[in-house]
């Protein structure tokens, strides 16, 4: 029964969070022309040096990236995928300790809430998630000052003008377990 505990903690074994209408600027390591979103995801998943990708839907171009930009930018015709267990973190700022987050503005990650903090500033929301091992994502509602801590990020984020979502990135454990 010990093997039960080896199962990933993430529901549904999501390896990526997908952000529609978003670009992750910079950190490109490989470009694939005439690609599909599915192929882009497969290629990134297969390469340990790929930790995020942006797929340009207009040009059918896949850009594999060494790391996700900490701040994604709006781009109407792109989808960005962020690997939840990257082999490298996005570059952390010197003042920061603890887990890395990719911050998605105007984005909600529906569901999977286990805690709600009312009248909470954004930074408190972020640090509450950082300090809690159960927390793998948070969504902050700026209009209401409410913080939702989440067990897992939804595989697809949705557009919401008054929300910011943070996705916690957990570095992969050193020894890789073979896929069964």
Tab-separated table of N, CA and C in Angstrom:
chain	number	residue	atom	x	y	z
A	1	UNK	N	0.826	-1.214	0.000
A	1	UNK	CA	0.000	0.000	0.000
A	1	UNK	C	0.861	1.264	0.000
A	2	UNK	N	2.181	1.101	0.154
A	2	UNK	CA	3.053	2.282	0.188
A	2	UNK	C	3.012	3.048	-1.129
A	3	UNK	N	2.750	2.328	-2.230
A	3	UNK	CA	2.770	3.000	-3.530
A	3	UNK	C	1.635	4.009	-3.671
A	4	UNK	N	0.590	3.887	-2.860
A	4	UNK	CA	-0.509	4.853	-2.908
A	4	UNK	C	0.025	6.255	-2.601
A	5	UNK	N	0.965	6.327	-1.664
A	5	UNK	CA	1.479	7.629	-1.247
A	5	UNK	C	2.433	8.225	-2.271
A	6	UNK	N	2.877	7.410	-3.232
A	6	UNK	CA	3.765	7.923	-4.266
A	6	UNK	C	2.996	8.657	-5.363
A	7	UNK	N	1.673	8.519	-5.341
A	7	UNK	CA	0.858	9.177	-6.372
A	7	UNK	C	0.981	10.691	-6.252
A	8	UNK	N	0.905	11.400	-7.372
A	8	UNK	CA	1.007	12.865	-7.322
A	8	UNK	C	-0.127	13.468	-6.500
A	9	UNK	N	0.174	14.555	-5.826
A	9	UNK	CA	-0.830	15.197	-4.982
A	9	UNK	C	-1.834	15.989	-5.818
A	10	UNK	N	-1.493	16.229	-7.082
A	10	UNK	CA	-2.371	17.059	-7.908
A	10	UNK	C	-3.532	16.247	-8.452
A	11	UNK	N	-4.724	16.779	-8.301
A	11	UNK	CA	-5.899	16.121	-8.853
A	11	UNK	C	-5.780	16.047	-10.366
A	12	UNK	N	-6.085	14.898	-10.912
A	12	UNK	CA	-6.092	14.767	-12.365
A	12	UNK	C	-4.712	14.819	-13.000
A	13	UNK	N	-3.658	14.849	-12.189
A	13	UNK	CA	-2.290	14.853	-12.696
A	13	UNK	C	-2.037	15.936	-13.740
A	14	UNK	N	-2.578	17.120	-13.515
A	14	UNK	CA	-2.275	18.216	-14.430
A	14	UNK	C	-0.790	18.509	-14.390
A	15	UNK	N	-0.171	18.560	-15.543
A	15	UNK	CA	1.237	18.932	-15.594
A	15	UNK	C	1.397	20.396	-15.960
A	16	UNK	N	0.356	20.978	-16.560
A	16	UNK	CA	0.400	22.370	-17.002
A	16	UNK	C	-0.840	23.109	-16.528
A	17	UNK	N	-0.696	24.414	-16.376
A	17	UNK	CA	-1.849	25.299	-16.314
A	17	UNK	C	-1.829	26.102	-17.611
A	18	UNK	N	-2.965	26.143	-18.285
A	18	UNK	CA	-3.071	26.843	-19.567
A	18	UNK	C	-3.741	28.193	-19.372
A	19	UNK	N	-3.139	29.211	-19.968
A	19	UNK	CA	-3.662	30.567	-19.831
A	19	UNK	C	-4.000	31.088	-21.218
A	20	UNK	N	-5.307	31.176	-21.538
A	20	UNK	CA	-5.674	31.709	-22.848
A	20	UNK	C	-5.361	33.197	-22.938
A	21	UNK	N	-5.177	33.685	-24.149
A	21	UNK	CA	-4.920	35.112	-24.420
A	21	UNK	C	-3.730	35.619	-23.613
A	22	UNK	N	-2.647	34.819	-23.570
A	22	UNK	CA	-1.499	35.234	-22.771
A	22	UNK	C	-0.196	34.839	-23.446
A	23	UNK	N	0.794	35.721	-23.312
A	23	UNK	CA	2.153	35.462	-23.779
A	23	UNK	C	3.061	35.454	-22.551
A	24	UNK	N	4.108	34.640	-22.615
A	24	UNK	CA	5.127	34.622	-21.574
A	24	UNK	C	6.408	35.119	-22.236
A	25	UNK	N	6.687	36.427	-22.130
A	25	UNK	CA	7.787	37.013	-22.918
A	25	UNK	C	9.161	36.464	-22.520
A	26	UNK	N	10.006	36.225	-23.541
A	26	UNK	CA	11.406	35.870	-23.288
A	26	UNK	C	11.615	34.410	-22.938
A	27	UNK	N	12.868	34.092	-22.603
A	27	UNK	CA	13.297	32.758	-22.160
A	27	UNK	C	13.086	31.662	-23.204
A	28	UNK	N	13.005	32.052	-24.495
A	28	UNK	CA	12.758	31.047	-25.537
A	28	UNK	C	13.963	30.130	-25.687
A	29	UNK	N	13.699	28.849	-25.879
A	29	UNK	CA	14.809	27.938	-26.128
A	29	UNK	C	14.619	27.148	-27.420
A	30	UNK	N	13.389	27.081	-27.963
A	30	UNK	CA	13.192	26.342	-29.207
A	30	UNK	C	11.899	26.811	-29.852
A	31	UNK	N	11.907	26.864	-31.184
A	31	UNK	CA	10.729	27.310	-31.924
A	31	UNK	C	10.295	26.193	-32.861
A	32	UNK	N	8.992	25.912	-32.893
A	32	UNK	CA	8.438	24.892	-33.791
A	32	UNK	C	7.383	25.551	-34.672
A	33	UNK	N	7.621	25.549	-35.983
A	33	UNK	CA	6.632	26.102	-36.913
A	33	UNK	C	5.593	25.046	-37.274
A	34	UNK	N	4.456	25.503	-37.808
A	34	UNK	CA	3.365	24.607	-38.237
A	34	UNK	C	3.002	23.621	-37.142
A	35	UNK	N	2.858	24.133	-35.945
A	35	UNK	CA	2.593	23.302	-34.778
A	35	UNK	C	1.129	23.428	-34.376
A	36	UNK	N	0.700	22.532	-33.492
A	36	UNK	CA	-0.621	22.652	-32.873
A	36	UNK	C	-0.403	22.866	-31.378
A	37	UNK	N	-1.451	23.285	-30.690
A	37	UNK	CA	-1.356	23.453	-29.236
A	37	UNK	C	-0.994	22.126	-28.574
A	38	UNK	N	-1.602	21.036	-29.041
A	38	UNK	CA	-1.344	19.723	-28.452
A	38	UNK	C	0.114	19.303	-28.650
A	39	UNK	N	0.629	19.547	-29.861
A	39	UNK	CA	2.027	19.187	-30.122
A	39	UNK	C	2.959	20.026	-29.254
A	40	UNK	N	2.631	21.283	-29.101
A	40	UNK	CA	3.430	22.198	-28.281
A	40	UNK	C	3.489	21.682	-26.836
A	41	UNK	N	2.340	21.303	-26.311
A	41	UNK	CA	2.288	20.776	-24.945
A	41	UNK	C	3.110	19.487	-24.839
A	42	UNK	N	2.939	18.562	-25.808
A	42	UNK	CA	3.669	17.292	-25.778
A	42	UNK	C	5.180	17.513	-25.804
A	43	UNK	N	5.636	18.413	-26.683
A	43	UNK	CA	7.077	18.668	-26.799
A	43	UNK	C	7.638	19.246	-25.502
A	44	UNK	N	6.889	20.172	-24.910
A	44	UNK	CA	7.369	20.793	-23.670
A	44	UNK	C	7.399	19.763	-22.542
A	45	UNK	N	6.375	18.932	-22.493
A	45	UNK	CA	6.320	17.923	-21.438
A	45	UNK	C	7.492	16.951	-21.545
A	46	UNK	N	7.907	16.644	-22.772
A	46	UNK	CA	8.955	15.644	-22.996
A	46	UNK	C	10.359	16.172	-22.702
A	47	UNK	N	10.518	17.497	-22.639
A	47	UNK	CA	11.859	18.071	-22.474
A	47	UNK	C	12.000	18.677	-21.088
A	48	UNK	N	12.976	18.181	-20.324
A	48	UNK	CA	13.128	18.708	-18.966
A	48	UNK	C	13.548	20.175	-18.993
A	49	UNK	N	14.239	20.616	-20.069
A	49	UNK	CA	14.648	22.029	-20.107
A	49	UNK	C	13.490	22.967	-20.486
A	50	UNK	N	12.361	22.394	-20.902
A	50	UNK	CA	11.183	23.216	-21.212
A	50	UNK	C	10.296	23.305	-19.982
A	51	UNK	N	10.055	24.512	-19.512
A	51	UNK	CA	9.251	24.714	-18.311
A	51	UNK	C	8.021	25.570	-18.548
A	52	UNK	N	7.863	26.032	-19.795
A	52	UNK	CA	6.671	26.779	-20.193
A	52	UNK	C	6.694	26.859	-21.714
A	53	UNK	N	5.545	27.201	-22.286
A	53	UNK	CA	5.511	27.431	-23.727
A	53	UNK	C	4.458	28.475	-24.033
A	54	UNK	N	4.626	29.151	-25.152
A	54	UNK	CA	3.568	29.999	-25.686
A	54	UNK	C	3.260	29.507	-27.092
A	55	UNK	N	1.977	29.288	-27.345
A	55	UNK	CA	1.535	28.851	-28.666
A	55	UNK	C	0.804	30.005	-29.333
A	56	UNK	N	1.313	30.443	-30.488
A	56	UNK	CA	0.689	31.525	-31.247
A	56	UNK	C	-0.320	30.907	-32.209
A	57	UNK	N	-1.606	31.151	-31.939
A	57	UNK	CA	-2.674	30.524	-32.714
A	57	UNK	C	-2.776	31.094	-34.124
A	58	UNK	N	-2.407	32.366	-34.302
A	58	UNK	CA	-2.474	32.985	-35.634
A	58	UNK	C	-1.450	32.384	-36.566
A	59	UNK	N	-0.239	32.164	-36.069
A	59	UNK	CA	0.869	31.726	-36.919
A	59	UNK	C	1.177	30.240	-36.763
A	60	UNK	N	0.442	29.531	-35.880
A	60	UNK	CA	0.692	28.110	-35.602
A	60	UNK	C	2.147	27.867	-35.212
A	61	UNK	N	2.670	28.766	-34.382
A	61	UNK	CA	4.057	28.669	-33.934
A	61	UNK	C	4.083	28.346	-32.444
A	62	UNK	N	4.945	27.402	-32.095
A	62	UNK	CA	5.131	26.987	-30.707
A	62	UNK	C	6.495	27.474	-30.237
A	63	UNK	N	6.527	28.213	-29.140
A	63	UNK	CA	7.787	28.667	-28.556
A	63	UNK	C	7.982	27.965	-27.219
A	64	UNK	N	8.960	27.065	-27.170
A	64	UNK	CA	9.279	26.379	-25.922
A	64	UNK	C	10.214	27.260	-25.108
A	65	UNK	N	10.004	27.310	-23.798
A	65	UNK	CA	10.717	28.269	-22.956
A	65	UNK	C	11.420	27.592	-21.790
A	66	UNK	N	12.616	28.114	-21.457
A	66	UNK	CA	13.357	27.618	-20.294
A	66	UNK	C	12.578	27.842	-19.017
A	67	UNK	N	11.913	28.987	-18.933
A	67	UNK	CA	11.099	29.241	-17.748
A	67	UNK	C	9.988	30.208	-18.102
A	68	UNK	N	8.933	30.142	-17.306
A	68	UNK	CA	7.823	31.069	-17.497
A	68	UNK	C	8.251	32.449	-17.012
A	69	UNK	N	7.806	33.468	-17.708
A	69	UNK	CA	7.984	34.813	-17.190
A	69	UNK	C	7.108	34.943	-15.946
A	70	UNK	N	7.601	35.645	-14.928
A	70	UNK	CA	6.817	35.784	-13.693
A	70	UNK	C	5.519	36.532	-13.930
A	71	UNK	N	5.502	37.402	-14.947
A	71	UNK	CA	4.290	38.146	-15.279
A	71	UNK	C	3.937	37.844	-16.733
A	72	UNK	N	2.813	37.166	-16.945
A	72	UNK	CA	2.366	36.933	-18.309
A	72	UNK	C	1.728	38.211	-18.841
A	73	UNK	N	1.782	38.409	-20.154
A	73	UNK	CA	1.195	39.605	-20.745
A	73	UNK	C	0.032	39.207	-21.651
A	74	UNK	N	-0.910	40.116	-21.811
A	74	UNK	CA	-2.081	39.856	-22.639
A	74	UNK	C	-1.681	39.770	-24.109
A	75	UNK	N	-2.107	38.714	-24.778
A	75	UNK	CA	-1.987	38.629	-26.236
A	75	UNK	C	-3.163	37.805	-26.727
A	76	UNK	N	-4.009	38.412	-27.578
A	76	UNK	CA	-5.307	37.830	-27.913
A	76	UNK	C	-5.201	36.462	-28.576
A	77	UNK	N	-4.129	36.222	-29.334
A	77	UNK	CA	-4.081	35.011	-30.162
A	77	UNK	C	-3.017	34.019	-29.688
A	78	UNK	N	-2.789	33.974	-28.382
A	78	UNK	CA	-1.801	33.035	-27.863
A	78	UNK	C	-2.371	32.298	-26.660
A	79	UNK	N	-1.823	31.106	-26.428
A	79	UNK	CA	-2.090	30.349	-25.207
A	79	UNK	C	-0.732	30.057	-24.587
A	80	UNK	N	-0.604	30.307	-23.293
A	80	UNK	CA	0.643	29.968	-22.607
A	80	UNK	C	0.387	28.804	-21.668
A	81	UNK	N	1.299	27.852	-21.689
A	81	UNK	CA	1.250	26.729	-20.756
A	81	UNK	C	2.394	26.854	-19.776
A	82	UNK	N	2.106	26.693	-18.494
A	82	UNK	CA	3.121	26.790	-17.442
A	82	UNK	C	3.238	25.432	-16.781
A	83	UNK	N	4.438	24.859	-16.769
A	83	UNK	CA	4.666	23.545	-16.149
A	83	UNK	C	4.626	23.702	-14.634
A	84	UNK	N	3.793	22.899	-13.984
A	84	UNK	CA	3.602	23.040	-12.538
A	84	UNK	C	4.779	22.517	-11.732
A	85	UNK	N	5.533	21.575	-12.314
A	85	UNK	CA	6.708	21.043	-11.622
A	85	UNK	C	7.924	21.297	-12.500
A	86	UNK	N	8.365	22.559	-12.581
A	86	UNK	CA	9.452	22.885	-13.513
A	86	UNK	C	10.787	22.358	-12.999
A	87	UNK	N	11.728	22.218	-13.920
A	87	UNK	CA	13.081	21.846	-13.496
A	87	UNK	C	13.875	23.087	-13.110
A	88	UNK	N	13.430	24.261	-13.532
A	88	UNK	CA	14.023	25.519	-13.048
A	88	UNK	C	12.903	26.481	-12.688
A	89	UNK	N	13.129	27.287	-11.691
A	89	UNK	CA	12.140	28.300	-11.300
A	89	UNK	C	12.306	29.532	-12.182
A	90	UNK	N	11.215	30.303	-12.319
A	90	UNK	CA	11.419	31.631	-12.894
A	90	UNK	C	12.398	32.380	-11.999
A	91	UNK	N	13.176	33.265	-12.555
A	91	UNK	CA	14.180	33.982	-11.776
A	91	UNK	C	13.506	34.688	-10.607
A	92	UNK	N	13.946	34.364	-9.408
A	92	UNK	CA	13.368	34.984	-8.211
A	92	UNK	C	14.077	36.305	-7.950
A	93	UNK	N	13.343	37.247	-7.406
A	93	UNK	CA	13.983	38.510	-7.045
A	93	UNK	C	14.757	38.303	-5.754
A	94	UNK	N	15.725	39.155	-5.496
A	94	UNK	CA	16.636	38.970	-4.364
A	94	UNK	C	15.891	39.023	-3.030
A	95	UNK	N	14.785	39.787	-2.980
A	95	UNK	CA	14.064	39.976	-1.719
A	95	UNK	C	13.181	38.781	-1.394
A	96	UNK	N	13.052	37.844	-2.339
A	96	UNK	CA	12.051	36.811	-2.178
A	96	UNK	C	12.634	35.521	-1.647
A	97	UNK	N	11.906	34.891	-0.742
A	97	UNK	CA	12.286	33.549	-0.339
A	97	UNK	C	11.047	32.687	-0.467
A	98	UNK	N	11.222	31.397	-0.347
A	98	UNK	CA	10.071	30.520	-0.447
A	98	UNK	C	9.714	30.217	-1.886
A	99	UNK	N	8.497	29.711	-2.086
A	99	UNK	CA	8.129	29.212	-3.408
A	99	UNK	C	8.009	30.308	-4.453
A	100	UNK	N	8.164	29.902	-5.704
A	100	UNK	CA	7.994	30.791	-6.843
A	100	UNK	C	6.541	30.779	-7.300
A	101	UNK	N	6.053	31.914	-7.732
A	101	UNK	CA	4.716	32.012	-8.316
A	101	UNK	C	4.823	32.620	-9.708
A	102	UNK	N	3.955	32.165	-10.606
A	102	UNK	CA	3.697	32.915	-11.826
A	102	UNK	C	2.391	33.655	-11.577
A	103	UNK	N	2.410	34.967	-11.780
A	103	UNK	CA	1.252	35.805	-11.452
A	103	UNK	C	0.485	36.118	-12.728
A	104	UNK	N	-0.803	35.797	-12.738
A	104	UNK	CA	-1.659	36.012	-13.904
A	104	UNK	C	-2.647	37.118	-13.588
A	105	UNK	N	-2.513	38.242	-14.283
A	105	UNK	CA	-3.472	39.315	-14.033
A	105	UNK	C	-4.732	39.068	-14.845
A	106	UNK	N	-5.831	39.579	-14.356
A	106	UNK	CA	-7.153	39.437	-14.977
A	106	UNK	C	-7.482	37.978	-15.250
A	107	UNK	N	-7.165	37.117	-14.290
A	107	UNK	CA	-7.407	35.687	-14.465
A	107	UNK	C	-7.990	35.083	-13.198
A	108	UNK	N	-8.930	34.162	-13.384
A	108	UNK	CA	-9.495	33.383	-12.291
A	108	UNK	C	-9.130	31.921	-12.529
A	109	UNK	N	-8.944	31.186	-11.443
A	109	UNK	CA	-8.727	29.742	-11.514
A	109	UNK	C	-9.893	29.107	-10.773
A	110	UNK	N	-10.971	28.761	-11.496
A	110	UNK	CA	-12.223	28.376	-10.815
A	110	UNK	C	-12.086	27.093	-9.996
A	111	UNK	N	-12.732	27.091	-8.825
A	111	UNK	CA	-12.848	25.877	-8.020
A	111	UNK	C	-11.631	25.561	-7.171
A	112	UNK	N	-11.703	24.432	-6.486
A	112	UNK	CA	-10.615	23.875	-5.659
A	112	UNK	C	-10.247	24.741	-4.454
A	113	UNK	N	-11.154	25.627	-4.024
A	113	UNK	CA	-10.875	26.465	-2.858
A	113	UNK	C	-10.942	25.619	-1.588
A	114	UNK	N	-10.032	25.890	-0.645
A	114	UNK	CA	-10.177	25.274	0.675
A	114	UNK	C	-10.200	26.325	1.771
A	115	UNK	N	-9.913	27.572	1.422
A	115	UNK	CA	-9.923	28.614	2.443
A	115	UNK	C	-10.212	29.952	1.777
A	116	UNK	N	-10.852	30.841	2.537
A	116	UNK	CA	-11.185	32.166	2.020
A	116	UNK	C	-10.805	33.192	3.081
A	117	UNK	N	-10.044	34.203	2.663
A	117	UNK	CA	-9.632	35.258	3.592
A	117	UNK	C	-10.283	36.555	3.142
A	118	UNK	N	-11.132	37.118	4.004
A	118	UNK	CA	-11.794	38.381	3.665
A	118	UNK	C	-10.955	39.564	4.125
A	119	UNK	N	-11.147	40.711	3.482
A	119	UNK	CA	-10.459	41.961	3.840
A	119	UNK	C	-8.953	41.753	3.909
A	120	UNK	N	-8.421	41.079	2.914
A	120	UNK	CA	-7.012	40.730	2.915
A	120	UNK	C	-6.316	41.465	1.777
A	121	UNK	N	-5.178	42.130	2.035
A	121	UNK	CA	-4.435	42.730	0.922
A	121	UNK	C	-3.817	41.650	0.035
A	122	UNK	N	-3.516	42.003	-1.202
A	122	UNK	CA	-2.974	41.043	-2.164
A	122	UNK	C	-1.721	40.351	-1.640
A	123	UNK	N	-0.780	41.118	-1.088
A	123	UNK	CA	0.484	40.513	-0.625
A	123	UNK	C	0.251	39.497	0.485
A	124	UNK	N	-0.746	39.759	1.360
A	124	UNK	CA	-1.069	38.792	2.416
A	124	UNK	C	-1.611	37.503	1.810
A	125	UNK	N	-2.386	37.648	0.741
A	125	UNK	CA	-2.955	36.493	0.056
A	125	UNK	C	-1.826	35.627	-0.494
A	126	UNK	N	-0.893	36.284	-1.166
A	126	UNK	CA	0.242	35.579	-1.766
A	126	UNK	C	1.090	34.895	-0.692
A	127	UNK	N	1.389	35.621	0.397
A	127	UNK	CA	2.259	35.032	1.417
A	127	UNK	C	1.537	33.933	2.191
A	128	UNK	N	0.203	34.029	2.348
A	128	UNK	CA	-0.556	32.956	2.996
A	128	UNK	C	-0.448	31.672	2.183
A	129	UNK	N	-0.539	31.799	0.861
A	129	UNK	CA	-0.421	30.623	0.001
A	129	UNK	C	1.014	30.087	0.051
A	130	UNK	N	1.988	30.990	0.021
A	130	UNK	CA	3.390	30.568	0.032
A	130	UNK	C	3.710	29.777	1.292
A	131	UNK	N	3.103	30.154	2.422
A	131	UNK	CA	3.438	29.533	3.704
A	131	UNK	C	2.686	28.235	3.952
A	132	UNK	N	1.687	27.930	3.124
A	132	UNK	CA	0.830	26.763	3.362
A	132	UNK	C	1.121	25.676	2.330
A	133	UNK	N	1.581	24.522	2.801
A	133	UNK	CA	1.914	23.430	1.885
A	133	UNK	C	0.705	22.908	1.120
A	134	UNK	N	-0.494	23.094	1.673
A	134	UNK	CA	-1.697	22.630	0.971
A	134	UNK	C	-2.029	23.524	-0.214
A	135	UNK	N	-1.490	24.752	-0.201
A	135	UNK	CA	-1.877	25.756	-1.192
A	135	UNK	C	-0.987	25.665	-2.428
A	136	UNK	N	-1.602	25.409	-3.590
A	136	UNK	CA	-0.855	25.362	-4.840
A	136	UNK	C	-1.229	26.483	-5.803
A	137	UNK	N	-2.230	27.278	-5.415
A	137	UNK	CA	-2.632	28.425	-6.227
A	137	UNK	C	-3.519	29.316	-5.370
A	138	UNK	N	-3.653	30.569	-5.786
A	138	UNK	CA	-4.607	31.454	-5.121
A	138	UNK	C	-5.224	32.369	-6.167
A	139	UNK	N	-6.434	32.820	-5.879
A	139	UNK	CA	-7.044	33.868	-6.691
A	139	UNK	C	-7.440	34.990	-5.752
A	140	UNK	N	-7.072	36.206	-6.124
A	140	UNK	CA	-7.380	37.387	-5.315
A	140	UNK	C	-8.388	38.248	-6.064
A	141	UNK	N	-9.520	38.545	-5.426
A	141	UNK	CA	-10.538	39.397	-6.020
A	141	UNK	C	-10.294	40.825	-5.544
A	142	UNK	N	-9.783	41.671	-6.456
A	142	UNK	CA	-9.425	43.048	-6.096
A	142	UNK	C	-10.646	43.888	-5.758
A	143	UNK	N	-11.772	43.622	-6.403
A	143	UNK	CA	-12.978	44.427	-6.164
A	143	UNK	C	-13.496	44.219	-4.749
A	144	UNK	N	-13.353	43.001	-4.223
A	144	UNK	CA	-13.919	42.691	-2.907
A	144	UNK	C	-12.868	42.505	-1.824
A	145	UNK	N	-11.582	42.501	-2.200
A	145	UNK	CA	-10.525	42.282	-1.210
A	145	UNK	C	-10.589	40.900	-0.594
A	146	UNK	N	-10.944	39.911	-1.409
A	146	UNK	CA	-11.101	38.543	-0.911
A	146	UNK	C	-10.062	37.642	-1.568
A	147	UNK	N	-9.466	36.780	-0.742
A	147	UNK	CA	-8.425	35.861	-1.176
A	147	UNK	C	-8.944	34.435	-1.090
A	148	UNK	N	-8.801	33.680	-2.169
A	148	UNK	CA	-9.194	32.273	-2.189
A	148	UNK	C	-7.941	31.413	-2.318
A	149	UNK	N	-7.673	30.581	-1.306
A	149	UNK	CA	-6.553	29.656	-1.369
A	149	UNK	C	-7.045	28.347	-1.973
A	150	UNK	N	-6.234	27.773	-2.874
A	150	UNK	CA	-6.678	26.616	-3.658
A	150	UNK	C	-5.733	25.435	-3.503
A	151	UNK	N	-6.327	24.251	-3.392
A	151	UNK	CA	-5.526	23.018	-3.305
A	151	UNK	C	-4.769	22.782	-4.596
A	152	UNK	N	-5.377	23.139	-5.711
A	152	UNK	CA	-4.776	22.874	-7.013
A	152	UNK	C	-5.286	23.939	-7.978
A	153	UNK	N	-4.468	24.296	-8.942
A	153	UNK	CA	-4.906	25.251	-9.958
A	153	UNK	C	-5.774	24.522	-10.969
A	154	UNK	N	-6.821	25.198	-11.421
A	154	UNK	CA	-7.620	24.661	-12.511
A	154	UNK	C	-6.721	24.544	-13.736
A	155	UNK	N	-6.925	23.522	-14.568
A	155	UNK	CA	-6.052	23.357	-15.727
A	155	UNK	C	-6.174	24.540	-16.699
A	156	UNK	N	-7.351	25.147	-16.775
A	156	UNK	CA	-7.541	26.335	-17.616
A	156	UNK	C	-7.951	27.505	-16.740
A	157	UNK	N	-7.274	28.633	-16.889
A	157	UNK	CA	-7.727	29.840	-16.206
A	157	UNK	C	-8.774	30.521	-17.094
A	158	UNK	N	-9.595	31.350	-16.476
A	158	UNK	CA	-10.613	32.094	-17.219
A	158	UNK	C	-10.385	33.581	-17.007
A	159	UNK	N	-10.809	34.376	-17.994
A	159	UNK	CA	-10.657	35.824	-17.902
A	159	UNK	C	-11.589	36.376	-16.828
A	160	UNK	N	-11.061	37.193	-15.928
A	160	UNK	CA	-11.884	37.913	-14.957
A	160	UNK	C	-11.166	39.213	-14.643
A	161	UNK	N	-11.774	40.331	-15.004
A	161	UNK	CA	-11.101	41.633	-14.970
A	161	UNK	C	-10.595	42.006	-13.573
A	162	UNK	N	-11.300	41.580	-12.522
A	162	UNK	CA	-10.966	42.056	-11.174
A	162	UNK	C	-10.176	41.047	-10.363
A	163	UNK	N	-9.644	40.039	-11.017
A	163	UNK	CA	-8.935	39.000	-10.259
A	163	UNK	C	-7.489	38.879	-10.708
A	164	UNK	N	-6.655	38.446	-9.786
A	164	UNK	CA	-5.280	38.040	-10.076
A	164	UNK	C	-5.109	36.635	-9.518
A	165	UNK	N	-4.529	35.749	-10.317
A	165	UNK	CA	-4.288	34.387	-9.855
A	165	UNK	C	-2.793	34.137	-9.794
A	166	UNK	N	-2.364	33.472	-8.754
A	166	UNK	CA	-0.968	33.065	-8.620
A	166	UNK	C	-0.884	31.553	-8.665
A	167	UNK	N	0.029	31.033	-9.480
A	167	UNK	CA	0.251	29.595	-9.588
A	167	UNK	C	1.581	29.284	-8.906
A	168	UNK	N	1.533	28.440	-7.886
A	168	UNK	CA	2.766	28.072	-7.179
A	168	UNK	C	3.493	27.002	-7.987
A	169	UNK	N	4.788	27.214	-8.200
A	169	UNK	CA	5.598	26.244	-8.930
A	169	UNK	C	6.418	25.440	-7.932
A	170	UNK	N	6.328	24.123	-8.018
A	170	UNK	CA	7.086	23.245	-7.131
A	170	UNK	C	8.177	22.590	-7.943
A	171	UNK	N	9.409	22.737	-7.512
A	171	UNK	CA	10.509	22.115	-8.250
A	171	UNK	C	10.347	20.597	-8.222
A	172	UNK	N	10.697	19.972	-9.334
A	172	UNK	CA	10.574	18.519	-9.427
A	172	UNK	C	11.490	17.851	-8.427
A	173	UNK	N	11.031	16.760	-7.823
A	173	UNK	CA	11.929	15.989	-6.959
A	173	UNK	C	13.102	15.478	-7.791
A	174	UNK	N	14.242	15.352	-7.152
A	174	UNK	CA	15.475	15.007	-7.889
A	174	UNK	C	15.370	13.657	-8.604
A	175	UNK	N	14.936	12.601	-7.906
A	175	UNK	CA	14.887	11.306	-8.588
A	175	UNK	C	13.563	11.186	-9.321
A	176	UNK	N	13.644	10.916	-10.607
A	176	UNK	CA	12.448	10.783	-11.429
A	176	UNK	C	11.871	9.382	-11.253
A	177	UNK	N	10.577	9.293	-11.014
A	177	UNK	CA	9.939	7.985	-10.926
A	177	UNK	C	9.513	7.592	-12.334
A	178	UNK	N	9.790	6.362	-12.762
A	178	UNK	CA	9.396	5.960	-14.114
A	178	UNK	C	7.879	5.967	-14.256
A	179	UNK	N	7.399	6.359	-15.421
A	179	UNK	CA	5.948	6.354	-15.657
A	179	UNK	C	5.466	4.916	-15.739
A	180	UNK	N	4.441	4.596	-14.956
A	180	UNK	CA	3.944	3.221	-14.954
A	180	UNK	C	2.956	3.011	-16.093
